[in-house]
CSV table of C-alpha atoms in Angstrom, one decimal:
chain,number,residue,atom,x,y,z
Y,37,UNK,CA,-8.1,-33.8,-14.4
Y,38,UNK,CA,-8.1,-30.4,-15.8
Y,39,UNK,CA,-10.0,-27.9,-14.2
Y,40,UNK,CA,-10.2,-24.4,-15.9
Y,41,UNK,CA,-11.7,-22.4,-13.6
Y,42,UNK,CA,-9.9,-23.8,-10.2
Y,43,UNK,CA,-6.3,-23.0,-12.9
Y,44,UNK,CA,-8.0,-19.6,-13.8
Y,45,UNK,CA,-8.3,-18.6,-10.1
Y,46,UNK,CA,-4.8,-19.6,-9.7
Y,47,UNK,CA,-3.3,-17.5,-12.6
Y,48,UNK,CA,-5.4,-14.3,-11.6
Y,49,UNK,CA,-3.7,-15.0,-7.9
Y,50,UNK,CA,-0.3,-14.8,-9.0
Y,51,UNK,CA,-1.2,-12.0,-11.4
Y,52,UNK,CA,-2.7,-9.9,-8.0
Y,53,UNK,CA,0.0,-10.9,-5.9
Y,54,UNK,CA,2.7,-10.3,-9.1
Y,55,UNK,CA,0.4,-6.5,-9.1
Y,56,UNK,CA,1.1,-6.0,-5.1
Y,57,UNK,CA,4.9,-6.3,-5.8
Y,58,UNK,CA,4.8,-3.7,-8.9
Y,59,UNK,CA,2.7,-1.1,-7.1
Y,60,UNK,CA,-0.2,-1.5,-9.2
Y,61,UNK,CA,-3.7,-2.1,-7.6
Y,62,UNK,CA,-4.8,-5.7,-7.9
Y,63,UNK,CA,-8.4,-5.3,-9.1
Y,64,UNK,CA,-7.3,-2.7,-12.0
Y,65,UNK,CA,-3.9,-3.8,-12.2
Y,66,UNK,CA,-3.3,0.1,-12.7
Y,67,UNK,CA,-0.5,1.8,-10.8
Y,68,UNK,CA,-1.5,2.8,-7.7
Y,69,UNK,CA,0.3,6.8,-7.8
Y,70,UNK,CA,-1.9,7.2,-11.1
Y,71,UNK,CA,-4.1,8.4,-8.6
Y,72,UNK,CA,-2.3,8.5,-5.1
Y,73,UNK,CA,-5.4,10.7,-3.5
Y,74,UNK,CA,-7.7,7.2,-4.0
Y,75,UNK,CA,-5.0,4.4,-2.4
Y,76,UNK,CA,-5.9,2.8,0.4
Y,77,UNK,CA,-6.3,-0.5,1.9
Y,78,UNK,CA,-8.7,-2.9,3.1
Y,79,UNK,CA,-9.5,-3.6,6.4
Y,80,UNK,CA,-11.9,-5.5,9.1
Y,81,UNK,CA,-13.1,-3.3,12.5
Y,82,UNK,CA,-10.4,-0.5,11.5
Y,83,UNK,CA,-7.3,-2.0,11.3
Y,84,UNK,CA,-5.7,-3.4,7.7
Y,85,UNK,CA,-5.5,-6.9,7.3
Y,86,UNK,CA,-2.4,-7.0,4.4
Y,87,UNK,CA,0.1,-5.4,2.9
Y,88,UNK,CA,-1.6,-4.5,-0.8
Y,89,UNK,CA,-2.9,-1.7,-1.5
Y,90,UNK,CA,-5.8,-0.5,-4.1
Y,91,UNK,CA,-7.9,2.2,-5.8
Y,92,UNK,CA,-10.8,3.0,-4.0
Y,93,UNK,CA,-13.0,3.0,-7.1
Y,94,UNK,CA,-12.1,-0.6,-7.3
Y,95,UNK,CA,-12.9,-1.8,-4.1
Y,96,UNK,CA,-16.0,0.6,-2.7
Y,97,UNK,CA,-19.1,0.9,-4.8
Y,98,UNK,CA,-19.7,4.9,-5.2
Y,99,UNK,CA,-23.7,4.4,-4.6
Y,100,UNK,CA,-23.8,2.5,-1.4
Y,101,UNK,CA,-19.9,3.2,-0.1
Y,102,UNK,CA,-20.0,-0.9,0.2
Y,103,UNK,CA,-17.3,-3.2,-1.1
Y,104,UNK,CA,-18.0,-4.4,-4.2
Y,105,UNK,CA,-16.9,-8.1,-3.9
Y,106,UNK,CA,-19.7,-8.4,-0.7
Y,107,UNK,CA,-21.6,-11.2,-0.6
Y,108,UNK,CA,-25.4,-11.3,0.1
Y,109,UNK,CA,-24.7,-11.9,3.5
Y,110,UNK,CA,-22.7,-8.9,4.0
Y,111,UNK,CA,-19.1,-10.7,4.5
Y,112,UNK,CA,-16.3,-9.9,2.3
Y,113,UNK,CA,-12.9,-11.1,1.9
Y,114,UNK,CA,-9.7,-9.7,0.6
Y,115,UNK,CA,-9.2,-10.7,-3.2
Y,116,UNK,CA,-5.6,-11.5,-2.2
Y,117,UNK,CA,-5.3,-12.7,1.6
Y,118,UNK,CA,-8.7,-14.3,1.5
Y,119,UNK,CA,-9.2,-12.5,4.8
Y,120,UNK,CA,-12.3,-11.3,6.3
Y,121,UNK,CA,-13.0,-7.9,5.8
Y,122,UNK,CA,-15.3,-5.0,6.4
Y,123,UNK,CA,-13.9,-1.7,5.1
Y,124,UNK,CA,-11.8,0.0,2.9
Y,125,UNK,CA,-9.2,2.8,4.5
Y,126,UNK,CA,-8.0,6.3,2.2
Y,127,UNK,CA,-4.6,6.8,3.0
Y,128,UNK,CA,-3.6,9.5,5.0
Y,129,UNK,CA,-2.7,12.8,3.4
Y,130,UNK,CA,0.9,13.3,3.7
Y,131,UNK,CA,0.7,15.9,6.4
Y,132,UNK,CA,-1.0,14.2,8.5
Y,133,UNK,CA,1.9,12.7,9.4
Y,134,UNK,CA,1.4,10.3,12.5
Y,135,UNK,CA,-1.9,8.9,10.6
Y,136,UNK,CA,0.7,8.3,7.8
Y,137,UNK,CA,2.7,6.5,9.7
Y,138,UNK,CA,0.2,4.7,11.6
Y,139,UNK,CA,-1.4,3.6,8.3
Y,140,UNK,CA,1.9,2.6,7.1
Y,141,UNK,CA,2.5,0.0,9.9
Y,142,UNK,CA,-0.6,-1.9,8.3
Y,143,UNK,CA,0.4,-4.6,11.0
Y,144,UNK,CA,0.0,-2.2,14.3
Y,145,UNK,CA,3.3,-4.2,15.6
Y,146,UNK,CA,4.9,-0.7,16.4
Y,147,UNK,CA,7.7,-0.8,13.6
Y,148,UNK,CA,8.1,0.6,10.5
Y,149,UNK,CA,10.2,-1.7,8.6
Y,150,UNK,CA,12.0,-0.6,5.1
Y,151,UNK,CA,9.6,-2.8,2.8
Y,152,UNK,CA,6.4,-1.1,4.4
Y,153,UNK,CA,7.7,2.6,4.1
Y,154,UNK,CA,8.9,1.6,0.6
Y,155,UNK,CA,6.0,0.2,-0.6
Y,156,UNK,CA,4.2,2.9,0.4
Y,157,UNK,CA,6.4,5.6,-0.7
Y,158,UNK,CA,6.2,3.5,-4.5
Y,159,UNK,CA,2.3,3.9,-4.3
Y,160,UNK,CA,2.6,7.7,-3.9
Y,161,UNK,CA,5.2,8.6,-6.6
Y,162,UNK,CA,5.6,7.3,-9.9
Y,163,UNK,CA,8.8,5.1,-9.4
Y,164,UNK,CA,9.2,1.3,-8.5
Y,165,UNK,CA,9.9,-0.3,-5.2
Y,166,UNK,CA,13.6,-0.8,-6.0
Y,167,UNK,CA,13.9,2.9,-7.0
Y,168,UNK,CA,11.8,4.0,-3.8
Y,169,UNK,CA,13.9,1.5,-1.4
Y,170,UNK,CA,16.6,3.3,-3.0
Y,171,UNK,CA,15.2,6.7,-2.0
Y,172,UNK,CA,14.1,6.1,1.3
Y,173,UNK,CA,17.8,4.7,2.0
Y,174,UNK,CA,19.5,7.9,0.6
Y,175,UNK,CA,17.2,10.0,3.1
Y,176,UNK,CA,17.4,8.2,5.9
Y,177,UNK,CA,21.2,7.8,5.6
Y,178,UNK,CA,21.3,4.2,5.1
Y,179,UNK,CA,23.5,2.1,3.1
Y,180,UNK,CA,21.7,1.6,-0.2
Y,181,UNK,CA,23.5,-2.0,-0.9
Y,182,UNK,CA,22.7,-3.3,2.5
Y,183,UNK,CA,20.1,-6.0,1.9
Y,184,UNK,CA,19.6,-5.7,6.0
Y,185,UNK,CA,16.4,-5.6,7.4
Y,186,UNK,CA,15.9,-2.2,8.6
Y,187,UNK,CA,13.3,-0.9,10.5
Y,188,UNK,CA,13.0,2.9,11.1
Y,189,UNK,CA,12.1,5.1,13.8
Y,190,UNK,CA,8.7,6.9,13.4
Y,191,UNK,CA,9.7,10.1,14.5
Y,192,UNK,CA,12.5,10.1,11.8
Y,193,UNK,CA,10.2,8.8,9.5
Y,194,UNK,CA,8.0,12.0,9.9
Y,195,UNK,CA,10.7,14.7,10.4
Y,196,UNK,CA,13.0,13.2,8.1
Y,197,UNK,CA,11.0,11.4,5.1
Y,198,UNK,CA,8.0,13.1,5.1
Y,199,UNK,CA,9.2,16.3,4.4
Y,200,UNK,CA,11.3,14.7,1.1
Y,201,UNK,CA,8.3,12.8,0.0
Y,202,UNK,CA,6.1,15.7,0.2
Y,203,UNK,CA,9.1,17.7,-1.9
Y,204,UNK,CA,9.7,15.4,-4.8
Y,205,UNK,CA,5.5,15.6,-5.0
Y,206,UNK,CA,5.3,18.9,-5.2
Y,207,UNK,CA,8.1,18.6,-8.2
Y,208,UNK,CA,6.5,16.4,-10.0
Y,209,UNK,CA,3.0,18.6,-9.7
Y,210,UNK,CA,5.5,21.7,-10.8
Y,211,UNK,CA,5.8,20.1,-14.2
């Protein structure tokens, strides 16, 4: 039997998890370094649950600083993961660079691993997350065809990255 709204929910799914992997925010399906100073990510008793990142407009509503999609009860879930949460989290300014990094490793497992640092890097400046894998490679002197799974050291992260990210932003404000 056809059901339209059980195939509805299905399509606007894929189109938010489609949104995750272009960088755009999956409520607005806007890209997410339009406005870089709003990304953040969603998140139960201070820790992200997933990978996606949004628009805090989209999420939080401006009067009562409470997620919009809350039920009555007071629970929400992630649009995309269907995971409890509680919270929305800003991204860390660039500089500060170990809550960068912390935020980065959504997962707390200790490792920053190519896609994360990518993905964020993508949400920041206005470039894909093919064009930003290619970027972090050149920086952190990686091969750019390897399709390895690499996983970088924080501390280069922050003395070596950082420093480039935070340069290619302040060229594209310079224009």
């Amino acid at each position: 039997a056809f059901e339209p709204m059980k195939e509805g929910t299905q399509v606007l799914d894929q189109a938010r998890e489609v949104a995750v992997e272009q960088v755009v925010c999956p409520i607005c399906f806007e890209a997410l370094s339009d406005l870089p100073n709003q990304v953040g990510a969603l998140s139960f008793e201070g820790h992200r649950v997933e990978t996606a990142l949004y628009h805090r407009e989209c999420v939080l509503n401006p009067l009562t600083r409470r997620l919009i999609f809350e039920s009555s009860t007071g629970r929400a879930v992630s649009p995309l993961t269907r995971q409890q949460v509680d919270n929305f989290k800003l991204m860390p300014s660039l500089t500060e660079s170990e809550a960068w990094v912390d935020f980065v490793d959504w997962n707390c497992d200790g490792h920053l691993d190519i896609q994360e640092v990518c993905f964020t890097v993508a949400a920041l400046l206005p470039v894909d997350e093919a064009y930003a894998r290619k970027f972090v490679l050149r920086v952190m002197n990686l091969p750019e065809d390897s399709e390895e799974k690499h996983e970088l050291d924080k501390q280069e992260v922050i003395h070596t990255l950082l420093p480039q990210i935070r340069r290619q932003l302040r060229r594209l404000v310079a224009t």
